[in-house]
Short mmCIF file of C-alpha atoms in Angstrom, two decimals:
data_model
loop_
_atom_site.label_atom_id
_atom_site.label_comp_id
_atom_site.label_asym_id
_atom_site.label_seq_id
_atom_site.Cartn_x
_atom_site.Cartn_y
_atom_site.Cartn_z
CA UNK A 11 52.42 155.31 44.84
CA UNK A 12 53.57 154.66 41.34
CA UNK A 13 53.14 150.65 41.63
CA UNK A 14 49.35 151.27 42.86
CA UNK A 15 49.30 153.25 39.32
CA UNK A 16 50.72 150.69 37.30
CA UNK A 17 49.02 147.70 39.25
CA UNK A 18 45.63 149.38 38.55
CA UNK A 19 46.27 150.74 34.60
CA UNK A 20 47.51 147.16 34.11
CA UNK A 21 44.38 145.44 35.42
CA UNK A 22 42.09 147.24 33.63
CA UNK A 23 43.91 146.92 30.10
CA UNK A 24 43.94 143.51 30.82
CA UNK A 25 40.40 143.29 31.37
CA UNK A 26 40.19 145.23 28.46
CA UNK A 27 42.12 142.82 26.05
CA UNK A 28 39.97 139.92 27.40
CA UNK A 29 36.55 141.57 27.25
CA UNK A 30 37.59 142.48 23.70
CA UNK A 31 38.20 138.56 22.98
CA UNK A 32 35.19 137.44 24.33
CA UNK A 33 33.30 140.10 21.68
CA UNK A 34 35.40 138.87 18.65
CA UNK A 35 35.32 135.10 19.33
CA UNK A 36 31.47 135.51 20.63
CA UNK A 37 32.79 133.67 24.17
CA UNK A 38 30.67 135.22 26.73
CA UNK A 39 32.46 134.43 29.74
CA UNK A 40 31.57 136.29 32.99
CA UNK A 41 32.90 138.85 34.62
CA UNK A 42 34.74 136.82 37.17
CA UNK A 43 35.87 135.17 34.82
CA UNK A 44 37.15 138.01 33.09
CA UNK A 45 38.78 140.36 36.37
CA UNK A 46 40.53 136.88 37.48
CA UNK A 47 42.54 136.53 34.20
CA UNK A 48 43.08 139.82 34.43
CA UNK A 49 44.86 139.84 38.43
CA UNK A 50 46.43 137.20 37.17
CA UNK A 51 47.87 139.41 34.19
CA UNK A 52 48.63 141.75 36.51
CA UNK A 53 50.42 140.15 39.43
CA UNK A 54 52.64 138.87 36.48
CA UNK A 55 53.63 142.37 35.56
CA UNK A 56 54.57 143.56 39.16
CA UNK A 57 56.84 141.04 39.15
CA UNK A 58 58.33 142.97 36.53
CA UNK A 59 59.24 145.47 39.60
CA UNK A 60 60.76 142.99 41.86
CA UNK A 61 64.52 142.10 41.21
CA UNK A 62 65.85 138.77 40.76
CA UNK A 63 63.07 137.15 39.30
CA UNK A 64 64.51 136.78 35.91
CA UNK A 65 63.42 133.29 35.83
CA UNK A 66 59.60 134.16 35.05
CA UNK A 67 60.01 136.21 32.10
CA UNK A 68 61.72 133.66 30.07
CA UNK A 69 59.98 132.64 26.98
CA UNK A 70 58.56 129.40 27.89
CA UNK A 71 57.46 131.00 31.16
CA UNK A 72 55.58 134.38 29.37
CA UNK A 73 54.06 131.48 26.67
CA UNK A 74 52.63 129.51 30.14
CA UNK A 75 51.12 132.89 31.48
CA UNK A 76 49.24 133.77 27.93
CA UNK A 77 47.64 129.87 28.28
CA UNK A 78 47.06 129.74 32.23
CA UNK A 79 44.90 133.40 31.42
CA UNK A 80 43.30 131.91 28.35
CA UNK A 81 42.39 129.24 30.67
CA UNK A 82 41.03 131.04 33.46
CA UNK A 83 39.50 133.74 31.45
CA UNK A 84 37.42 132.01 28.48
CA UNK A 85 34.72 129.32 28.12
CA UNK A 86 35.60 126.95 25.75
CA UNK A 87 33.64 123.63 23.92
CA UNK A 88 36.96 121.84 23.37
CA UNK A 89 40.50 121.44 22.55
CA UNK A 90 40.45 123.45 18.96
CA UNK A 91 38.11 126.07 20.37
CA UNK A 92 40.65 126.81 23.06
CA UNK A 93 42.80 127.03 20.28
CA UNK A 94 40.79 129.24 18.22
CA UNK A 95 40.19 131.78 21.38
CA UNK A 96 44.16 131.65 22.00
CA UNK A 97 44.94 133.06 18.96
CA UNK A 98 42.64 135.72 19.08
CA UNK A 99 43.90 136.50 22.62
CA UNK A 100 47.38 137.07 21.32
CA UNK A 101 46.60 139.41 18.34
CA UNK A 102 44.32 141.10 20.35
CA UNK A 103 47.19 141.31 23.20
CA UNK A 104 50.14 142.57 20.08
CA UNK A 105 47.40 145.00 18.79
CA UNK A 106 47.14 147.23 21.62
CA UNK A 107 50.35 146.41 23.33
CA UNK A 108 52.10 147.68 19.83
CA UNK A 109 49.32 150.39 19.31
CA UNK A 110 50.35 151.93 22.53
CA UNK A 111 54.53 151.57 21.79
CA UNK A 112 53.97 153.00 18.18
CA UNK A 113 51.74 156.09 19.72
CA UNK A 114 54.44 156.31 22.55
CA UNK A 115 57.19 156.33 20.01
CA UNK A 116 55.78 158.88 17.78
CA UNK A 117 54.23 161.18 19.86
CA UNK A 118 55.89 161.04 23.09
CA UNK A 119 53.17 160.65 24.94
CA UNK A 120 53.48 158.91 28.22
CA UNK A 121 53.08 154.84 28.81
CA UNK A 122 50.27 155.60 31.62
CA UNK A 123 48.21 158.18 29.25
CA UNK A 124 48.26 156.09 26.40
CA UNK A 125 46.43 153.70 28.97
CA UNK A 126 44.09 156.30 29.86
CA UNK A 127 43.07 156.26 26.65
CA UNK A 128 42.69 153.07 25.89
CA UNK A 129 40.46 152.85 28.77
CA UNK A 130 38.43 155.90 27.81
CA UNK A 131 37.90 154.57 24.62
CA UNK A 132 36.78 151.14 25.88
CA UNK A 133 34.49 153.14 28.14
CA UNK A 134 33.34 154.99 25.21
CA UNK A 135 33.19 151.71 22.90
CA UNK A 136 30.49 150.21 25.63
CA UNK A 137 28.33 153.20 26.03
CA UNK A 138 28.18 153.51 22.12
CA UNK A 139 26.90 149.96 22.16
CA UNK A 140 23.74 150.62 24.72
CA UNK A 141 23.05 154.18 22.76
CA UNK A 142 23.21 152.07 19.31
CA UNK A 143 20.95 148.89 21.02
CA UNK A 144 18.62 151.23 21.91
CA UNK A 145 17.97 153.40 18.87
CA UNK A 146 17.83 149.59 16.85
CA UNK A 147 15.10 149.14 19.55
CA UNK A 148 13.36 152.80 19.21
CA UNK A 149 13.47 151.83 15.25
CA UNK A 150 12.10 148.61 15.57
CA UNK A 151 8.89 150.00 17.88
CA UNK A 152 8.57 152.69 14.84
CA UNK A 153 8.31 150.13 12.00
CA UNK A 154 6.25 148.45 14.11
CA UNK A 155 3.56 151.22 14.77
CA UNK A 156 0.78 152.70 12.42
CA UNK A 157 -1.27 155.66 12.29
CA UNK A 158 -5.28 154.12 11.80
CA UNK A 159 -8.52 155.70 11.56
CA UNK A 160 -11.38 154.05 13.12
CA UNK A 161 -15.01 154.84 12.09
CA UNK A 162 -18.30 154.10 14.42
CA UNK A 163 -21.81 155.38 12.82
CA UNK A 164 -19.54 157.80 10.59
CA UNK A 165 -17.59 159.29 13.20
CA UNK A 166 -14.09 158.78 12.38
CA UNK A 167 -11.00 159.10 14.77
CA UNK A 168 -7.43 158.91 14.06
CA UNK A 169 -4.89 156.70 15.97
CA UNK A 170 -1.73 155.67 16.26
CA UNK A 171 -1.54 151.85 16.52
CA UNK A 172 0.94 149.03 17.82
CA UNK A 173 1.04 145.96 15.80
CA UNK A 174 0.97 143.03 18.02
CA UNK A 175 1.97 139.23 17.40
CA UNK A 176 0.07 138.34 20.64
CA UNK A 177 -2.98 139.82 20.31
CA UNK A 178 -5.28 137.34 17.98
CA UNK A 179 -8.16 138.11 19.56
CA UNK A 180 -11.41 137.34 17.29
CA UNK A 181 -15.18 137.82 18.37
CA UNK A 182 -15.84 134.27 19.26
CA UNK A 183 -19.28 134.15 16.82
CA UNK A 184 -18.78 136.29 14.03
CA UNK A 185 -14.84 135.50 14.02
CA UNK A 186 -14.12 139.04 13.39
CA UNK A 187 -10.43 140.57 14.22
CA UNK A 188 -10.31 142.56 17.74
CA UNK A 189 -8.95 145.70 17.71
CA UNK A 190 -7.68 146.71 21.24
CA UNK A 191 -8.64 150.30 22.09
CA UNK A 192 -7.36 152.55 24.74
CA UNK A 193 -10.93 153.40 26.13
CA UNK A 194 -10.60 157.21 26.79
CA UNK A 195 -9.94 158.08 22.53
CA UNK A 196 -12.99 156.10 21.78
CA UNK A 197 -14.80 157.86 24.32
CA UNK A 198 -14.65 161.14 22.26
CA UNK A 199 -17.25 159.59 19.59
CA UNK A 200 -18.95 156.68 21.88
CA UNK A 201 -22.22 157.02 23.77
CA UNK A 202 -21.92 158.85 27.48
CA UNK A 203 -23.29 155.21 28.70
CA UNK A 204 -20.19 153.03 27.83
CA UNK A 205 -17.86 155.89 30.03
CA UNK A 206 -19.64 154.35 33.44
CA UNK A 207 -18.26 151.24 32.37
CA UNK A 208 -15.57 149.71 34.73
CA UNK A 209 -13.45 148.01 32.25
CA UNK A 210 -11.84 146.08 34.60
CA UNK A 211 -14.62 144.40 36.32
CA UNK A 212 -16.96 143.64 33.05
CA UNK A 213 -19.43 140.82 33.60
CA UNK A 214 -22.78 139.89 31.73
CA UNK A 215 -25.27 141.95 33.60
CA UNK A 216 -22.65 145.02 33.28
CA UNK A 217 -23.10 144.73 29.37
CA UNK A 218 -26.91 144.01 29.81
CA UNK A 219 -27.68 146.82 32.19
CA UNK A 220 -25.79 149.12 29.54
CA UNK A 221 -27.32 147.67 26.16
CA UNK A 222 -30.56 148.60 28.42
CA UNK A 223 -29.65 152.18 28.41
CA UNK A 224 -28.50 153.28 24.86
CA UNK A 225 -30.37 153.78 21.68
CA UNK A 226 -31.08 150.84 19.01
CA UNK A 227 -28.85 152.14 16.53
CA UNK A 228 -25.71 151.59 19.33
CA UNK A 229 -26.90 148.03 20.94
CA UNK A 230 -26.54 145.96 17.92
CA UNK A 231 -22.77 146.95 17.79
CA UNK A 232 -21.70 145.84 21.77
CA UNK A 233 -20.25 142.22 21.80
CA UNK A 234 -18.13 140.78 24.71
CA UNK A 235 -15.03 138.95 24.14
CA UNK A 236 -13.31 136.50 26.32
CA UNK A 237 -9.55 137.16 27.08
CA UNK A 238 -7.59 133.85 28.09
CA UNK A 239 -4.28 134.48 29.82
CA UNK A 240 -1.91 132.07 31.41
CA UNK A 241 -3.73 132.23 35.25
CA UNK A 242 -6.55 134.42 34.39
CA UNK A 243 -9.60 135.06 31.77
CA UNK A 244 -11.72 138.46 31.46
CA UNK A 245 -14.30 139.84 29.62
CA UNK A 246 -13.24 142.41 26.96
CA UNK A 247 -16.40 144.68 25.81
CA UNK A 248 -15.56 145.43 22.07
CA UNK A 249 -18.39 147.49 19.46
CA UNK A 250 -18.35 146.83 16.01
CA UNK A 251 -16.90 149.62 13.55
CA UNK A 252 -18.06 150.51 10.69
CA UNK A 253 -14.63 150.13 9.54
CA UNK A 254 -10.49 150.59 10.18
CA UNK A 255 -8.44 152.27 7.56
CA UNK A 256 -4.96 151.28 7.80
CA UNK A 257 -2.52 152.40 4.49
CA UNK A 258 -5.44 154.04 2.88
CA UNK A 259 -7.52 150.86 2.78
CA UNK A 260 -10.77 150.41 4.49
CA UNK A 261 -11.41 147.07 6.56
CA UNK A 262 -15.16 146.60 7.54
CA UNK A 263 -16.61 144.28 10.55
CA UNK A 264 -13.43 145.17 12.63
CA UNK A 265 -14.20 145.15 16.49
CA UNK A 266 -12.58 147.74 18.56
CA UNK A 267 -12.11 145.96 22.21
CA UNK A 268 -12.22 148.56 24.89
CA UNK A 269 -9.11 148.96 27.23
CA UNK A 270 -7.33 151.32 29.72
CA UNK A 271 -3.86 149.81 28.93
CA UNK A 272 -1.04 152.89 29.44
CA UNK A 273 -0.28 154.62 26.11
CA UNK A 274 3.00 154.62 25.85
CA UNK A 275 3.18 155.88 22.30
CA UNK A 276 0.29 154.44 20.75
CA UNK A 277 -3.26 154.62 21.50
CA UNK A 278 -4.56 150.63 19.70
CA UNK A 279 -3.07 147.22 19.31
CA UNK A 280 -3.44 146.01 16.27
CA UNK A 281 -4.24 142.44 15.18
CA UNK A 282 -1.13 141.43 12.39
CA UNK A 283 -3.95 139.37 10.78
CA UNK A 284 -5.37 142.36 9.78
CA UNK A 285 -2.74 143.32 7.72
CA UNK A 286 -2.62 140.40 5.37
CA UNK A 287 -4.69 141.38 3.16
CA UNK A 288 -3.42 144.87 2.70
#
Protein backbone atom coordinates (compact mmCIF):
# COMPACT_ATOMS: atom_id res chain seq x y z
CA UNK A 1 0.00 0.00 0.00
CA UNK A 2 2.91 2.35 0.82
CA UNK A 3 4.34 1.83 -2.67
CA UNK A 4 1.03 2.91 -4.24
CA UNK A 5 0.92 6.11 -2.18
CA UNK A 6 4.58 6.77 -2.94
CA UNK A 7 4.00 6.30 -6.69
CA UNK A 8 0.92 8.56 -6.78
CA UNK A 9 2.70 11.20 -4.68
CA UNK A 10 5.70 11.26 -7.04
CA UNK A 11 3.50 11.30 -10.13
CA UNK A 12 1.54 14.33 -8.91
CA UNK A 13 4.59 16.23 -7.68
CA UNK A 14 6.41 15.57 -10.97
CA UNK A 15 3.38 16.85 -12.88
CA UNK A 16 3.31 20.00 -10.71
CA UNK A 17 7.03 20.63 -11.28
CA UNK A 18 6.62 20.26 -15.06
CA UNK A 19 3.51 22.47 -15.05
CA UNK A 20 5.25 25.19 -13.01
CA UNK A 21 8.17 25.11 -15.44
CA UNK A 22 5.74 25.47 -18.35
CA UNK A 23 4.15 28.52 -16.72
CA UNK A 24 7.49 30.18 -15.90
CA UNK A 25 8.93 29.58 -19.38
CA UNK A 26 5.60 30.29 -21.17
CA UNK A 27 5.96 26.87 -22.77
CA UNK A 28 2.38 25.72 -23.27
CA UNK A 29 2.96 22.01 -23.80
CA UNK A 30 0.15 19.46 -23.90
CA UNK A 31 -1.12 17.53 -20.89
CA UNK A 32 -0.04 14.33 -22.64
CA UNK A 33 3.59 15.52 -22.63
CA UNK A 34 3.36 16.63 -18.99
CA UNK A 35 1.94 13.31 -17.80
CA UNK A 36 4.46 11.33 -19.87
CA UNK A 37 7.36 13.19 -18.25
CA UNK A 38 5.75 12.78 -14.82
CA UNK A 39 5.39 9.00 -15.34
CA UNK A 40 9.07 8.67 -16.32
CA UNK A 41 10.04 10.52 -13.13
CA UNK A 42 7.70 8.32 -11.08
CA UNK A 43 9.23 5.10 -12.48
CA UNK A 44 12.70 6.38 -11.56
CA UNK A 45 11.52 7.21 -8.03
CA UNK A 46 9.99 3.73 -7.56
CA UNK A 47 13.32 2.21 -8.61
CA UNK A 48 14.75 3.62 -5.36
CA UNK A 49 12.73 1.00 -3.51
CA UNK A 50 14.22 -1.88 -5.50
CA UNK A 51 17.51 -3.54 -4.47
CA UNK A 52 20.65 -3.84 -6.60
CA UNK A 53 19.92 -0.81 -8.81
CA UNK A 54 22.63 1.50 -7.48
CA UNK A 55 23.96 2.09 -11.01
CA UNK A 56 20.94 4.11 -12.11
CA UNK A 57 21.31 6.49 -9.15
CA UNK A 58 24.77 7.74 -10.07
CA UNK A 59 25.24 11.39 -10.99
CA UNK A 60 25.53 10.79 -14.77
CA UNK A 61 22.28 8.79 -14.73
CA UNK A 62 20.50 11.52 -12.76
CA UNK A 63 21.67 14.14 -15.27
CA UNK A 64 20.50 11.88 -18.10
CA UNK A 65 17.10 11.54 -16.38
CA UNK A 66 16.63 15.32 -16.14
CA UNK A 67 17.67 15.74 -19.79
CA UNK A 68 15.24 12.99 -20.85
CA UNK A 69 12.26 14.32 -18.86
CA UNK A 70 12.86 17.84 -20.18
CA UNK A 71 13.02 16.53 -23.74
CA UNK A 72 9.83 14.48 -23.32
CA UNK A 73 7.80 17.08 -21.42
CA UNK A 74 8.44 20.35 -23.26
CA UNK A 75 8.24 21.80 -26.75
CA UNK A 76 11.23 23.88 -27.82
CA UNK A 77 12.39 25.67 -30.97
CA UNK A 78 16.12 25.02 -30.82
CA UNK A 79 18.98 24.03 -28.53
CA UNK A 80 19.09 27.47 -26.88
CA UNK A 81 15.38 27.27 -26.05
CA UNK A 82 15.83 23.72 -24.72
CA UNK A 83 18.68 24.80 -22.43
CA UNK A 84 16.61 27.74 -21.14
CA UNK A 85 13.72 25.42 -20.28
CA UNK A 86 16.12 22.87 -18.78
CA UNK A 87 17.67 25.46 -16.43
CA UNK A 88 14.25 26.62 -15.20
CA UNK A 89 13.12 22.99 -14.81
CA UNK A 90 16.21 22.24 -12.72
CA UNK A 91 15.71 25.22 -10.40
CA UNK A 92 11.97 24.47 -9.96
CA UNK A 93 13.01 20.95 -8.88
CA UNK A 94 15.51 22.37 -6.39
CA UNK A 95 13.01 24.90 -5.03
CA UNK A 96 10.18 22.41 -4.45
CA UNK A 97 12.43 19.64 -3.15
CA UNK A 98 14.46 22.05 -1.00
CA UNK A 99 11.33 23.66 0.43
CA UNK A 100 9.94 20.23 1.29
CA UNK A 101 13.07 19.12 3.16
CA UNK A 102 13.30 22.48 4.92
CA UNK A 103 9.73 22.15 6.24
CA UNK A 104 10.26 18.50 7.21
CA UNK A 105 13.47 19.35 9.11
CA UNK A 106 12.03 22.28 11.08
CA UNK A 107 8.49 21.05 11.66
CA UNK A 108 8.69 17.28 11.67
CA UNK A 109 5.77 17.03 9.21
CA UNK A 110 5.96 13.81 7.18
CA UNK A 111 7.05 13.76 3.55
CA UNK A 112 3.62 12.63 2.32
CA UNK A 113 1.91 15.49 4.20
CA UNK A 114 4.31 17.99 2.62
CA UNK A 115 3.45 16.59 -0.82
CA UNK A 116 -0.22 16.95 0.04
CA UNK A 117 0.35 20.59 0.98
CA UNK A 118 2.15 21.22 -2.33
CA UNK A 119 -0.68 19.52 -4.24
CA UNK A 120 -3.37 21.55 -2.44
CA UNK A 121 -1.39 24.76 -3.02
CA UNK A 122 -1.09 23.98 -6.72
CA UNK A 123 -4.80 23.21 -7.08
CA UNK A 124 -5.67 26.35 -5.10
CA UNK A 125 -3.43 28.36 -7.43
CA UNK A 126 -5.26 27.01 -10.48
CA UNK A 127 -8.65 27.85 -8.92
CA UNK A 128 -7.47 31.36 -8.00
CA UNK A 129 -6.15 31.81 -11.54
CA UNK A 130 -9.61 31.15 -13.01
CA UNK A 131 -11.31 33.34 -10.39
CA UNK A 132 -8.87 36.17 -11.18
CA UNK A 133 -9.53 35.69 -14.90
CA UNK A 134 -13.29 35.94 -14.33
CA UNK A 135 -12.84 39.07 -12.20
CA UNK A 136 -10.70 40.66 -14.93
CA UNK A 137 -13.29 39.84 -17.59
CA UNK A 138 -16.05 41.27 -15.39
CA UNK A 139 -14.02 44.43 -14.82
CA UNK A 140 -13.35 44.72 -18.55
CA UNK A 141 -17.04 44.24 -19.41
CA UNK A 142 -18.06 46.82 -16.83
CA UNK A 143 -15.60 49.31 -18.31
CA UNK A 144 -17.26 48.69 -21.68
CA UNK A 145 -20.68 49.71 -20.36
CA UNK A 146 -22.21 53.15 -20.01
CA UNK A 147 -25.40 54.63 -18.64
CA UNK A 148 -27.20 56.49 -21.41
CA UNK A 149 -30.45 58.41 -21.76
CA UNK A 150 -32.57 58.30 -24.92
CA UNK A 151 -35.21 60.86 -25.77
CA UNK A 152 -38.03 60.44 -28.30
CA UNK A 153 -40.64 63.19 -28.67
CA UNK A 154 -39.56 64.64 -25.29
CA UNK A 155 -39.99 61.27 -23.56
CA UNK A 156 -36.81 60.16 -21.81
CA UNK A 157 -35.63 56.70 -20.87
CA UNK A 158 -32.45 55.67 -19.02
CA UNK A 159 -30.64 52.52 -20.18
CA UNK A 160 -27.45 50.57 -19.57
CA UNK A 161 -25.50 50.24 -22.82
CA UNK A 162 -22.63 48.04 -23.99
CA UNK A 163 -19.93 49.58 -26.18
CA UNK A 164 -19.50 47.11 -29.04
CA UNK A 165 -16.84 47.63 -31.73
CA UNK A 166 -18.86 45.23 -33.89
CA UNK A 167 -21.73 47.69 -34.07
CA UNK A 168 -20.81 50.19 -36.79
CA UNK A 169 -24.32 50.49 -38.21
CA UNK A 170 -25.38 53.72 -39.87
CA UNK A 171 -28.47 54.95 -41.64
CA UNK A 172 -27.54 54.32 -45.30
CA UNK A 173 -29.13 57.63 -46.36
CA UNK A 174 -28.36 60.16 -43.62
CA UNK A 175 -25.22 58.36 -42.35
CA UNK A 176 -26.48 58.85 -38.78
CA UNK A 177 -25.13 56.31 -36.27
CA UNK A 178 -27.42 53.51 -35.10
CA UNK A 179 -27.71 52.35 -31.50
CA UNK A 180 -29.35 48.93 -31.13
CA UNK A 181 -31.97 49.02 -28.36
CA UNK A 182 -33.90 46.21 -26.69
CA UNK A 183 -37.43 46.75 -28.06
CA UNK A 184 -38.97 45.79 -24.71
CA UNK A 185 -37.38 48.86 -23.11
CA UNK A 186 -38.34 51.29 -25.87
CA UNK A 187 -41.98 50.22 -25.94
CA UNK A 188 -42.48 52.38 -22.86
CA UNK A 189 -42.13 55.52 -24.97
CA UNK A 190 -43.07 54.26 -28.47
CA UNK A 191 -46.50 54.18 -30.17
CA UNK A 192 -48.49 50.95 -29.71
CA UNK A 193 -48.44 50.31 -33.47
CA UNK A 194 -44.71 49.54 -33.29
CA UNK A 195 -45.28 46.91 -30.63
CA UNK A 196 -47.14 44.71 -33.15
CA UNK A 197 -44.12 44.30 -35.43
CA UNK A 198 -42.35 40.94 -35.63
CA UNK A 199 -38.77 42.19 -35.44
CA UNK A 200 -37.43 38.89 -36.81
CA UNK A 201 -39.31 39.31 -40.10
CA UNK A 202 -39.02 42.94 -41.13
CA UNK A 203 -39.98 43.84 -44.71
CA UNK A 204 -40.73 47.02 -46.61
CA UNK A 205 -44.43 46.11 -46.66
CA UNK A 206 -44.43 45.65 -42.88
CA UNK A 207 -42.94 49.08 -42.35
CA UNK A 208 -45.40 50.68 -44.81
CA UNK A 209 -48.31 49.11 -42.97
CA UNK A 210 -47.07 50.56 -39.69
CA UNK A 211 -46.55 54.00 -41.19
CA UNK A 212 -50.13 53.97 -42.46
CA UNK A 213 -51.39 53.38 -38.92
CA UNK A 214 -49.29 55.79 -36.86
CA UNK A 215 -49.60 59.57 -36.70
CA UNK A 216 -47.63 62.13 -38.67
CA UNK A 217 -45.70 63.14 -35.58
CA UNK A 218 -44.03 59.73 -35.52
CA UNK A 219 -43.86 58.26 -39.03
CA UNK A 220 -41.20 60.72 -40.20
CA UNK A 221 -38.88 59.23 -37.57
CA UNK A 222 -39.10 55.68 -38.98
CA UNK A 223 -35.99 54.30 -40.69
CA UNK A 224 -35.07 50.97 -42.32
CA UNK A 225 -31.48 49.85 -41.79
CA UNK A 226 -30.00 46.90 -43.73
CA UNK A 227 -27.80 44.66 -41.62
CA UNK A 228 -25.29 42.48 -43.49
CA UNK A 229 -23.84 39.43 -41.82
CA UNK A 230 -21.51 36.75 -43.17
CA UNK A 231 -24.17 34.56 -44.76
CA UNK A 232 -27.26 36.64 -44.26
CA UNK A 233 -28.86 40.05 -44.74
CA UNK A 234 -31.68 41.41 -42.60
CA UNK A 235 -33.59 44.61 -42.07
CA UNK A 236 -33.80 46.48 -38.78
CA UNK A 237 -36.54 48.98 -38.14
CA UNK A 238 -35.26 52.12 -36.46
CA UNK A 239 -36.69 55.28 -35.02
CA UNK A 240 -34.93 58.61 -34.98
CA UNK A 241 -34.38 59.98 -31.47
CA UNK A 242 -34.42 63.60 -30.39
CA UNK A 243 -31.05 62.82 -28.85
CA UNK A 244 -29.18 60.33 -26.73
CA UNK A 245 -27.19 61.52 -23.73
CA UNK A 246 -23.82 59.95 -22.91
CA UNK A 247 -21.61 61.23 -20.07
CA UNK A 248 -23.74 64.37 -19.84
CA UNK A 249 -23.44 65.22 -23.53
CA UNK A 250 -26.50 65.16 -25.79
CA UNK A 251 -25.95 63.74 -29.28
CA UNK A 252 -28.75 64.51 -31.76
CA UNK A 253 -30.00 62.53 -34.79
CA UNK A 254 -29.13 59.09 -33.48
CA UNK A 255 -31.18 56.21 -34.88
CA UNK A 256 -32.46 53.65 -32.37
CA UNK A 257 -32.62 50.22 -33.98
CA UNK A 258 -35.23 47.92 -32.46
CA UNK A 259 -34.06 44.40 -31.62
CA UNK A 260 -35.03 41.40 -29.51
CA UNK A 261 -31.47 40.57 -28.42
CA UNK A 262 -31.04 38.81 -25.09
CA UNK A 263 -30.34 41.34 -22.35
CA UNK A 264 -27.35 40.40 -20.22
CA UNK A 265 -26.73 43.35 -17.94
CA UNK A 266 -27.41 45.89 -20.70
CA UNK A 267 -30.35 47.02 -22.86
CA UNK A 268 -28.54 48.84 -25.65
CA UNK A 269 -25.52 48.33 -27.91
CA UNK A 270 -23.60 51.50 -28.61
CA UNK A 271 -21.85 52.39 -31.82
CA UNK A 272 -18.33 53.30 -30.55
CA UNK A 273 -18.06 56.11 -33.11
CA UNK A 274 -20.58 58.04 -31.01
CA UNK A 275 -17.99 58.34 -28.25
CA UNK A 276 -15.33 59.97 -30.41
CA UNK A 277 -16.83 63.43 -30.03
CA UNK A 278 -17.40 63.22 -26.28
